[in-house]
Short mmCIF file of C-alpha atoms and ligand atoms in Angstrom, two decimals:
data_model
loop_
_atom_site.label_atom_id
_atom_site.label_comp_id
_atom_site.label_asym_id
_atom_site.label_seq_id
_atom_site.Cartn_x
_atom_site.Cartn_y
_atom_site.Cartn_z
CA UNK A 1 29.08 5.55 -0.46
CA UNK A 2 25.68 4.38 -0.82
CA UNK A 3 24.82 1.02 -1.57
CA UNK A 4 22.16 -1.52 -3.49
CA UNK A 5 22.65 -4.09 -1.36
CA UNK A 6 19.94 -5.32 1.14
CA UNK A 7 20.28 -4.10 4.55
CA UNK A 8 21.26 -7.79 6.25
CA UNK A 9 24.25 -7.99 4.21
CA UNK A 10 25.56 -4.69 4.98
CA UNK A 11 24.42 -5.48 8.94
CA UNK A 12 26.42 -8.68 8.75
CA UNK A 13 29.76 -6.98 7.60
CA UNK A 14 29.21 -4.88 10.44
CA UNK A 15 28.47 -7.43 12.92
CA UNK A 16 24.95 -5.59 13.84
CA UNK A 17 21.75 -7.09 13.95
CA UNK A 18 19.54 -5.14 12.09
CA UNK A 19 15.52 -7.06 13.22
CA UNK A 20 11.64 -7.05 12.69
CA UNK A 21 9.06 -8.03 15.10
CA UNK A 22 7.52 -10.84 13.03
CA UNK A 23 3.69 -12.43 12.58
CA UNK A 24 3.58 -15.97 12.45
CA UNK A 25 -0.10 -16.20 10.03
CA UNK A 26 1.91 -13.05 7.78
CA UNK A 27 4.68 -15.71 7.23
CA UNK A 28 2.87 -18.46 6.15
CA UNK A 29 0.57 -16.83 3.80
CA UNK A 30 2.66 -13.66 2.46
CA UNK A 31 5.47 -14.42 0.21
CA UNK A 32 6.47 -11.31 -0.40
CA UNK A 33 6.52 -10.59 3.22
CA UNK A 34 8.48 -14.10 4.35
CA UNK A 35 11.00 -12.43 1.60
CA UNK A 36 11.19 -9.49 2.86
CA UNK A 37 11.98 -10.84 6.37
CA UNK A 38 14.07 -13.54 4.83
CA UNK A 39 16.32 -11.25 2.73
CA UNK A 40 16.72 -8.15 5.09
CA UNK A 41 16.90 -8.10 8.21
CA UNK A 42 19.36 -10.72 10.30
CA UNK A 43 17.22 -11.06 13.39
CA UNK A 44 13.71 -11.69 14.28
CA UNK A 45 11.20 -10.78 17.51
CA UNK A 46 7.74 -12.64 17.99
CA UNK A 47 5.33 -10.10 17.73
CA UNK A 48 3.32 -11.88 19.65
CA UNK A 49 3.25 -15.51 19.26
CA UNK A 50 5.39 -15.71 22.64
CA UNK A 51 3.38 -14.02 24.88
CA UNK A 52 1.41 -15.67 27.62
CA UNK A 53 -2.04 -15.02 25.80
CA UNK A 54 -1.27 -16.85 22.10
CA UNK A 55 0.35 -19.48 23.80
CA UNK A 56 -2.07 -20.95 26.59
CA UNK A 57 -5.68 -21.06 25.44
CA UNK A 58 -6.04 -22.95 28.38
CA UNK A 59 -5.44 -23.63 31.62
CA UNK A 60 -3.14 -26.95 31.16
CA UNK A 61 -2.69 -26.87 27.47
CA UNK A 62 -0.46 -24.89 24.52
CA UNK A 63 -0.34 -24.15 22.08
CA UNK A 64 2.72 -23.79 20.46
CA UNK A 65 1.95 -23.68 16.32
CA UNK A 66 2.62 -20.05 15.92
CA UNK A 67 6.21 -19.83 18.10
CA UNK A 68 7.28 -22.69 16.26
CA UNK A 69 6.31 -21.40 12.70
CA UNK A 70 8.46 -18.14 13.66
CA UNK A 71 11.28 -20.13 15.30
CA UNK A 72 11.43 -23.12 12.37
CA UNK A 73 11.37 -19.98 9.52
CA UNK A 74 14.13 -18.04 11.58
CA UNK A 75 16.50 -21.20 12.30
CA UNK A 76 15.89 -22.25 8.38
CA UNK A 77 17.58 -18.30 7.43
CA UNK A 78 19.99 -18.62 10.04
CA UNK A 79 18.64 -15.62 12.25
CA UNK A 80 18.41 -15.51 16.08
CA UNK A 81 15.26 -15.10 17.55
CA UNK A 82 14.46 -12.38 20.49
CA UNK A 83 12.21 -14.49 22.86
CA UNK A 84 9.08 -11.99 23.43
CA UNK A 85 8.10 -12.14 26.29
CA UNK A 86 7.83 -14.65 29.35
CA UNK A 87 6.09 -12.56 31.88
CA UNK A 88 3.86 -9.09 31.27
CA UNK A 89 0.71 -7.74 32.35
CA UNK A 90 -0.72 -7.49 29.37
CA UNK A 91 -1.85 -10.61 26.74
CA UNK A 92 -2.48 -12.87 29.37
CA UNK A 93 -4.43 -15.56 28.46
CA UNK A 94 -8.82 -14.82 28.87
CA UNK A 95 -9.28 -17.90 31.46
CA UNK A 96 -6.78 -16.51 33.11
CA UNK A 97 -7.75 -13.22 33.98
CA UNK A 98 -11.28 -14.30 35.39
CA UNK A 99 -9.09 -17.24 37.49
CA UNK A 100 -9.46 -17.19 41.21
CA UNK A 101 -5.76 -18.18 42.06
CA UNK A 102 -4.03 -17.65 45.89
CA UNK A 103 -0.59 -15.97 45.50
CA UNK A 104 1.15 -19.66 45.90
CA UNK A 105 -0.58 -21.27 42.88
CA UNK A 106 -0.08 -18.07 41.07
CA UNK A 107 3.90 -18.66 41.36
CA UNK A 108 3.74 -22.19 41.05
CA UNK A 109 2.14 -21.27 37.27
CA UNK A 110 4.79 -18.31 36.58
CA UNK A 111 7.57 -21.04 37.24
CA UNK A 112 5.68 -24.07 35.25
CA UNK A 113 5.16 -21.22 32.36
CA UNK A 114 8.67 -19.54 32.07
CA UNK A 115 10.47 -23.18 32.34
CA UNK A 116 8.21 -24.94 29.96
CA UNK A 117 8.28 -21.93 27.12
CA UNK A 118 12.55 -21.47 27.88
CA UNK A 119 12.81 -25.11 27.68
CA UNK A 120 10.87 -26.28 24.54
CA UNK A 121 12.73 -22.79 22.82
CA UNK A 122 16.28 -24.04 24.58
CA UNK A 123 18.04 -24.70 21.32
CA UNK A 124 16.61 -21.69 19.28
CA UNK A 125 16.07 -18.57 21.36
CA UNK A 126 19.03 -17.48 22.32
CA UNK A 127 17.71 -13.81 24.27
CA UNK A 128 14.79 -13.61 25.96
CA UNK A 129 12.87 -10.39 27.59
CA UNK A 130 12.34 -12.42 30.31
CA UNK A 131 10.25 -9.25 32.05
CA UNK A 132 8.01 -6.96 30.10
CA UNK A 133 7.08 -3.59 31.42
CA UNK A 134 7.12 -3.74 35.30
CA UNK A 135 7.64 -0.05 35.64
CA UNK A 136 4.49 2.13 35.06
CA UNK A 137 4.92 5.27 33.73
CA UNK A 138 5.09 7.56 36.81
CA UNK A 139 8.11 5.27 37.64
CA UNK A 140 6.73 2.91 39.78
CA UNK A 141 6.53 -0.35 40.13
CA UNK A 142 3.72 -1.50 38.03
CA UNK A 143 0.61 -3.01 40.13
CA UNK A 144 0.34 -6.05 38.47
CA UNK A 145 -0.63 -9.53 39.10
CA UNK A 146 2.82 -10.43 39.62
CA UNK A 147 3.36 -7.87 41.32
CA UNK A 148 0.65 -7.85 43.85
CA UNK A 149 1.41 -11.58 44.47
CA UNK A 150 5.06 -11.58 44.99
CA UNK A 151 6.20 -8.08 45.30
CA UNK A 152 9.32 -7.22 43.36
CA UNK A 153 10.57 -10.52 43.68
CA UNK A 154 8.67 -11.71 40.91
CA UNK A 155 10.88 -10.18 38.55
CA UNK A 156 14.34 -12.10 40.74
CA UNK A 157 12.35 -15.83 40.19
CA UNK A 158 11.38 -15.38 36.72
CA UNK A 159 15.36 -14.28 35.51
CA UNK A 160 16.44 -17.05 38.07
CA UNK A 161 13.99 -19.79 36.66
CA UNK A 162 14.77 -18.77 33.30
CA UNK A 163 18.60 -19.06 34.14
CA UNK A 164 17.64 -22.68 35.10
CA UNK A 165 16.28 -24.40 32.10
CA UNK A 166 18.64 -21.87 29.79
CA UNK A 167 21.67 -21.09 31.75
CA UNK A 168 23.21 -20.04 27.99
CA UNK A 169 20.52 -17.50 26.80
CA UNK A 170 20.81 -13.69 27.46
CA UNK A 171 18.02 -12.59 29.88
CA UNK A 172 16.84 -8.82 29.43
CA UNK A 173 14.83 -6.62 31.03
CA UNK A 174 12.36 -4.64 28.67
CA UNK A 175 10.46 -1.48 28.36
CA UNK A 176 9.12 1.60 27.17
CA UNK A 177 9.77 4.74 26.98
CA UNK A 178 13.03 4.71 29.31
CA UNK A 179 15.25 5.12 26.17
CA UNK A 180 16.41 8.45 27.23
CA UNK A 181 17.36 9.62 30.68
CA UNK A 182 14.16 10.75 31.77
CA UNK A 183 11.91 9.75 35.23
CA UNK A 184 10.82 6.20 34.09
CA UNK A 185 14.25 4.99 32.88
CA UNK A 186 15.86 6.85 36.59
CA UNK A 187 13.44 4.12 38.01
CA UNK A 188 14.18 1.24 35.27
CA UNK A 189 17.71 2.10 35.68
CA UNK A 190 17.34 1.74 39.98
CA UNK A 191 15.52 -1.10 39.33
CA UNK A 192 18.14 -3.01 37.41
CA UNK A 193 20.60 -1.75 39.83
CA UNK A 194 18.98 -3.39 42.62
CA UNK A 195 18.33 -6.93 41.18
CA UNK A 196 21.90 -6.94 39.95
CA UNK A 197 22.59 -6.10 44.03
CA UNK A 198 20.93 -9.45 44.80
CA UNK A 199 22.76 -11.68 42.62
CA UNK A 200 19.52 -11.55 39.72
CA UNK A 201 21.13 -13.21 36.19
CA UNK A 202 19.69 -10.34 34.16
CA UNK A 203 22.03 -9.15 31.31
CA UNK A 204 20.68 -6.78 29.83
CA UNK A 205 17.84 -3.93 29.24
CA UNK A 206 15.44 -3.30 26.28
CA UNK A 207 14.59 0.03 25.35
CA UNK A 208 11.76 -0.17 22.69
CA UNK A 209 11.96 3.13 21.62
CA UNK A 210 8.21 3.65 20.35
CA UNK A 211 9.29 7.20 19.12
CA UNK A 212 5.71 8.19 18.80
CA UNK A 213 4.92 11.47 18.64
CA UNK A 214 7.66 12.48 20.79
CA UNK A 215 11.09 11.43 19.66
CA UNK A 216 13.54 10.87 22.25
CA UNK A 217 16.49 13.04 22.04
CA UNK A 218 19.66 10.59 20.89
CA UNK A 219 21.86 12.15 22.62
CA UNK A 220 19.67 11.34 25.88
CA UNK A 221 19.14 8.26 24.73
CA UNK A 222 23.57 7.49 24.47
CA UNK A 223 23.68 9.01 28.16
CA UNK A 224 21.13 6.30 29.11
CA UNK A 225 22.62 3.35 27.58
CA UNK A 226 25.91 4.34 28.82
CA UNK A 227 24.67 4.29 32.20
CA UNK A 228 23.28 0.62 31.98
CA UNK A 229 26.15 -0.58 29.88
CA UNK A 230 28.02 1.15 32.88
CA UNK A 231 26.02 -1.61 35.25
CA UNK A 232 27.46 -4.13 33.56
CA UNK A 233 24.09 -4.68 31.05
CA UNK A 234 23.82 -4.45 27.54
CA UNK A 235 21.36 -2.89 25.79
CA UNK A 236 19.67 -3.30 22.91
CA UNK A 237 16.81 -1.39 21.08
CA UNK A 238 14.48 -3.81 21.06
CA UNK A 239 10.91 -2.38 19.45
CA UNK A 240 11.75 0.96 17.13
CA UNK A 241 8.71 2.69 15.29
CA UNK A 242 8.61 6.11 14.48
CA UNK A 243 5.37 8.17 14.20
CA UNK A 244 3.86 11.55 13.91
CA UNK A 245 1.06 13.03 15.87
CA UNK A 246 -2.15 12.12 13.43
CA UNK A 247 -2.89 15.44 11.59
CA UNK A 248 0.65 17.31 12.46
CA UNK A 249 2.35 14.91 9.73
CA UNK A 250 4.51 17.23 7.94
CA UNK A 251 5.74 17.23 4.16
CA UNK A 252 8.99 16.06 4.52
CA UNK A 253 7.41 13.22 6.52
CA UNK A 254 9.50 10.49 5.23
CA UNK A 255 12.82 12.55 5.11
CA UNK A 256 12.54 13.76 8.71
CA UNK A 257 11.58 9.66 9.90
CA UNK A 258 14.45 8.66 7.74
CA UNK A 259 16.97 11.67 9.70
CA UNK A 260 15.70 9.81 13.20
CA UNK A 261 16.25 6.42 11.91
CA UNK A 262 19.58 7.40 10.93
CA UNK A 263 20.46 9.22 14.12
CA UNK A 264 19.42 6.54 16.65
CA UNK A 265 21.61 4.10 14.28
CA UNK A 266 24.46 5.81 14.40
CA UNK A 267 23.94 6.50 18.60
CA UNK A 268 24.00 2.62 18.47
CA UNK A 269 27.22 2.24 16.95
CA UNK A 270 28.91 5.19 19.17
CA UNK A 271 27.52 3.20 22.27
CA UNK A 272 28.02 -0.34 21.12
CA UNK A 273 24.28 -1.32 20.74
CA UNK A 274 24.19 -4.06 19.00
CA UNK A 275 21.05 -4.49 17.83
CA UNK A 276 18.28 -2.65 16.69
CA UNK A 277 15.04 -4.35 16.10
CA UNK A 278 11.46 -3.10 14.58
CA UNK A 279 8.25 -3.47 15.25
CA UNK A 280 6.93 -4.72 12.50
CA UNK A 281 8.24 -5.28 9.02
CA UNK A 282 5.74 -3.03 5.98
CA UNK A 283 4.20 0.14 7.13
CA UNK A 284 0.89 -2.03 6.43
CA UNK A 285 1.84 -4.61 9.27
CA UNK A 286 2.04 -1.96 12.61
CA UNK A 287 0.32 -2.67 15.44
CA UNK A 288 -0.36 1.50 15.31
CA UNK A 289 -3.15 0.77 12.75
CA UNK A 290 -4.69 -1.50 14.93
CA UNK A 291 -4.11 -0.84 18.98
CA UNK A 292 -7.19 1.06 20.42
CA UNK A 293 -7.18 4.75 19.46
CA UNK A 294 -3.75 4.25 18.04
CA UNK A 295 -4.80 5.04 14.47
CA UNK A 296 -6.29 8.29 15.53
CA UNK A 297 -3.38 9.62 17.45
CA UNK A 298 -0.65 8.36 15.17
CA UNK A 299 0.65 8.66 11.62
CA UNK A 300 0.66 4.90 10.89
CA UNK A 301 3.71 4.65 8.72
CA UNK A 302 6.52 4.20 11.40
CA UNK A 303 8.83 1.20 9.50
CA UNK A 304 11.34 0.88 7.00
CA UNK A 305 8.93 -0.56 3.96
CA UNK A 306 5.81 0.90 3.01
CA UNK A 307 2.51 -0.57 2.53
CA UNK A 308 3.65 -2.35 -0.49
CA UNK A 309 7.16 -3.76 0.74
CA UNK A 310 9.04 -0.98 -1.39
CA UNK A 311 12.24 0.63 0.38
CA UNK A 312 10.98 4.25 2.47
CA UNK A 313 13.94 6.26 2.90
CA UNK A 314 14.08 5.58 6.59
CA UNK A 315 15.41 2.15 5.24
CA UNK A 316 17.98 3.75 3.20
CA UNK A 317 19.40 5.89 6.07
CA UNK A 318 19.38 2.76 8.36
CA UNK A 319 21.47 1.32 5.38
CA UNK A 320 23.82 3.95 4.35
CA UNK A 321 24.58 4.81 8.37
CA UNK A 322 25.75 0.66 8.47
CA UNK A 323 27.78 0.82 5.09
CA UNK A 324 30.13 3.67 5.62
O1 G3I B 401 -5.18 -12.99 18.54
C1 G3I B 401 -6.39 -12.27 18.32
C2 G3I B 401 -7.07 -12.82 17.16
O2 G3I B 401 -7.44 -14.14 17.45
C3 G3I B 401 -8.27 -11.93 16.82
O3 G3I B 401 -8.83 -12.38 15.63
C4 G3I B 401 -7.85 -10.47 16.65
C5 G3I B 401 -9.04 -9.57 16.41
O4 G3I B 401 -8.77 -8.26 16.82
O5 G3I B 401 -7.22 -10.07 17.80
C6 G3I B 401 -6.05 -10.83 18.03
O6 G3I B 401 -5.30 -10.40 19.11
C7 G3I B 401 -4.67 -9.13 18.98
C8 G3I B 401 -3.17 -9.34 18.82
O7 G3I B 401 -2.50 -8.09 18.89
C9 G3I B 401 -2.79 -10.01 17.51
O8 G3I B 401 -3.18 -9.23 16.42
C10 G3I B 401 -4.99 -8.36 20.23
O9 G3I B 401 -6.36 -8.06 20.27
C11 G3I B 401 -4.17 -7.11 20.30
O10 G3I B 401 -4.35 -6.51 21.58
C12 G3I B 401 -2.71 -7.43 20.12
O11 G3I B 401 -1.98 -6.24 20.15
C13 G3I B 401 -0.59 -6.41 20.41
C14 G3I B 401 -0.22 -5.61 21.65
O12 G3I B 401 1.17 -5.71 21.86
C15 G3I B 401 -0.96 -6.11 22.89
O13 G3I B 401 -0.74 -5.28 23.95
C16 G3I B 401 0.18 -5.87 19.21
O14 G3I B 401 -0.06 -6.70 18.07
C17 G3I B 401 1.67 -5.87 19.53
O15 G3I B 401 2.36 -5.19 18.50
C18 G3I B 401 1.92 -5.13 20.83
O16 G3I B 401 3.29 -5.23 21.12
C19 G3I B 401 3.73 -4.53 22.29
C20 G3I B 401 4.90 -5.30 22.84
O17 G3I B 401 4.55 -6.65 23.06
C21 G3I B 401 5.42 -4.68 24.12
N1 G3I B 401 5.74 -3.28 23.92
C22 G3I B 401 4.70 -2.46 23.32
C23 G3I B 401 4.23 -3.09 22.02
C24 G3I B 401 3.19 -2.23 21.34
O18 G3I B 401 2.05 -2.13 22.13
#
C-alpha cells in the first residue's frame, strides 16, 4: 500500500537505514537541503569531510570544522554517521603527495592519523570504512603508497589501530564495483578472507554500488553478499547512484532508475543488508556532475530527489519496497 510518509519513518519501522553521503558547506548554507537530510533519510556518510585530504592541510595540523559540522548536525537528528574514510589513495592531502617520507615515518603517520581521527570521532562514529579501495580493478592489489610501503599489511595495522582507540565501532572494508560476483569482488572477497585468517578485526565489506552505466545484476549482487555474510562480515551498500551512459538515456529514464532502486532494495532485505546509503542527497549535489569527464559519460541524475529536492520516483520505489 503506498504511503505519504517520508522515507526515514518507514526505514525506522523496518529497522533499515536508509542514508546520504552528506556536504558539510551544503548543510550550513542550504535549508532546504539540511531538511531534506534531516527529515529522510536515518543515516549519514561524509562525502568527504573525513578523508585524509579535507582534514590535514598540513603536515602537523587539522582541521576538523567540516567533520564536526556533519557529526554535530547528525548527533542533533539522532542519525549514525558512516566514518568515510581513514586510509585511501586518493584525497590525500597536496603536501603530502610531494613529501619525501622513508616507509617507517610513512607508518608512523598512518597510525598517528587513523588514531587521532577514530579517537576525536570515538563517541559519534559508530562504523568506519577503515580501508578505501585497495583492490584495483584487474583485481589486484592496488599499488599505492600504502601499499608500496608496507605491503598488504597496511590494511591488518590500520583495522588493528582503529580497533585500539574504538574497540566498539564496526570496521569495514570498502569498494567499488565488487557488488556482484565478478573478478574484482573474487579478489575483494580473497582478500577479506585472508585478513580474517590472521586474526584482522574487520567486520564487514562495503559495496558502493556506483551502478553507472552498467547495472550490476541483483541477483549477482545477493550471491556476493551471501558469500561475505558467509565469512562472517556484514555488508552494507555503502555509496548507491544510478546512471545512464550520457546520450543512451532512454524515455522511461526515471521509471527504469526507479525499477533498479527498487530491486537492489528488496535484494537487501532478502540478504539482510542493512543499510543502504547514497551518494549524495538532490540530483543537483552528485559528484557525477563534477568528477573529471564524469559529466560527459554519465546521465547526471543518479539520486532519489531531483535538482530541486522534489521526490523522483526512484525515491518512491525505495519507499514503497520498505512499507509493504
Ligand atoms: O575541496 C576542494 C575545494 O577547496 C575546491 O574549491 C574545489 C574546486 O574544484 O575542489 C574541492 O575538492 C574536490 C572535492 O571533491 C570536494 O568537492 C575535489 O577536487 C574532488 O576531486 C572531490 O571529488 C570527490 C571524489 O570522491 C574524490 O576522488 C567527490 O566529491 C566524492 O563524491 C568522491 O567520492 C568517492 C568516494 O569517496 C569513494 N568511492 C567513489 C566515490 C566517487 O568517486
Amino acid at each position: 500500500m503506498p504511503t505519504d510518509r517520508p522515507l526515514r519513518a518507514v526505514a525506522g519501522e523496518r529497522a533499515v537505514d536508509v542514508g546520504a553521503a552528506v556536504d558539510a558547506d551544503r548543510l550550513r548554507t542550504d535549508v532546504s537541503y539540511r531538511a531534506l537530510v534531516r527529515d529522510e533519510f536515518t543515516v549519514v556518510t561524509a562525502e568527504n569531510a573525513l578523508k585524509m585530504g579535507p582534514l590535514r592541510p598540513a603536515p602537523s595540523t587539522y582541521d576538523f570544522a567540516d567533520a564536526d559540522a556533519i557529526v554535530n548536525f547528525a548527533r542533533a537528528h539522532e542519525m549514525p554517521v558512516r566514518g568515510h574514510t581513514l586510509v585511501w589513495h586518493n584525497q590525500t592531502p597536496t603536501w603530502f603527495q610531494s613529501w619525501d617520507y622513508t616507509d617507517d615515518q610513512l607508518r608512523r603517520f598512518l597510525r598517528e592519523h587513523v588514531q587521532t581521527v577514530v579517537g576525536r570521532y570515538r563517541r559519534s562514529v559508530g562504523t568506519w570504512d577503515v580501508v578505501n579501495e585497495a583492490v584495483d580493478d584487474d583485481g589486484s592489489m592496488r599499488e599505492t603508497v600504502w601499499y608500496d610501503a608496507m605491503g598488504e599489511e597496511y590494511l591488518d595495522r590500520a583495522f588493528e589501530w582503529a580497533a585500539e582507540v574504538n574497540p566498539d565501532a564496526d570496521r569495514y572494508y570498502n569498494d567499488y564495483g565488487a557488488d556482484a560476483v565478478n573478478e574484482k569482488s573474487d579478489a575483494v572477497y580473497d582478500l577479506l578472507g585472508r585478513l580474517l585468517d590472521r586474526g584482522v578485526p574487520v567486520d564487514g565489506v562495503g559495496l558502493q554500488l556506483h551502478a553507472l552505466g552498467d547495472w550490476p545484476d541483483p541477483d549477482s549482487i545477493a550471491e556476493n553478499v551471501r558469500r561475505f555474510q558467509d565469512l562472517g562480515l556484514d555488508v552494507q551498500i555503502t555509496e548507491m547512484d544510478v546512471a545512464f551512459p550520457a546520450g543512451e538515456v532512454p524515455h522511461d529514464a526515471a521509471e527504469r532508475q526507479a525499477d533498479y532502486y527498487r530491486e537492489v532494495v528488496e535484494t537487501c532485505l532478502d540478504t539482510g543488508v542493512e543499510t543502504l546509503v547514497t551518494w549524495g542527497v538532490r540530483d543537483g549535489d552528485t559528484w557525477l556532475r563534477a568528477f573529471r569527464d564524469f559529466p560527459e559519460r554519465f546521465s547526471g541524475d543518479p539520486l532519489l530527489f531531483d535538482d530541486r529536492g522534489q521526490r523522483k520516483p526512484a525515491y518512491d520505489a525505495v519507499r514503497d519496497v520498505l512499507s509493504t
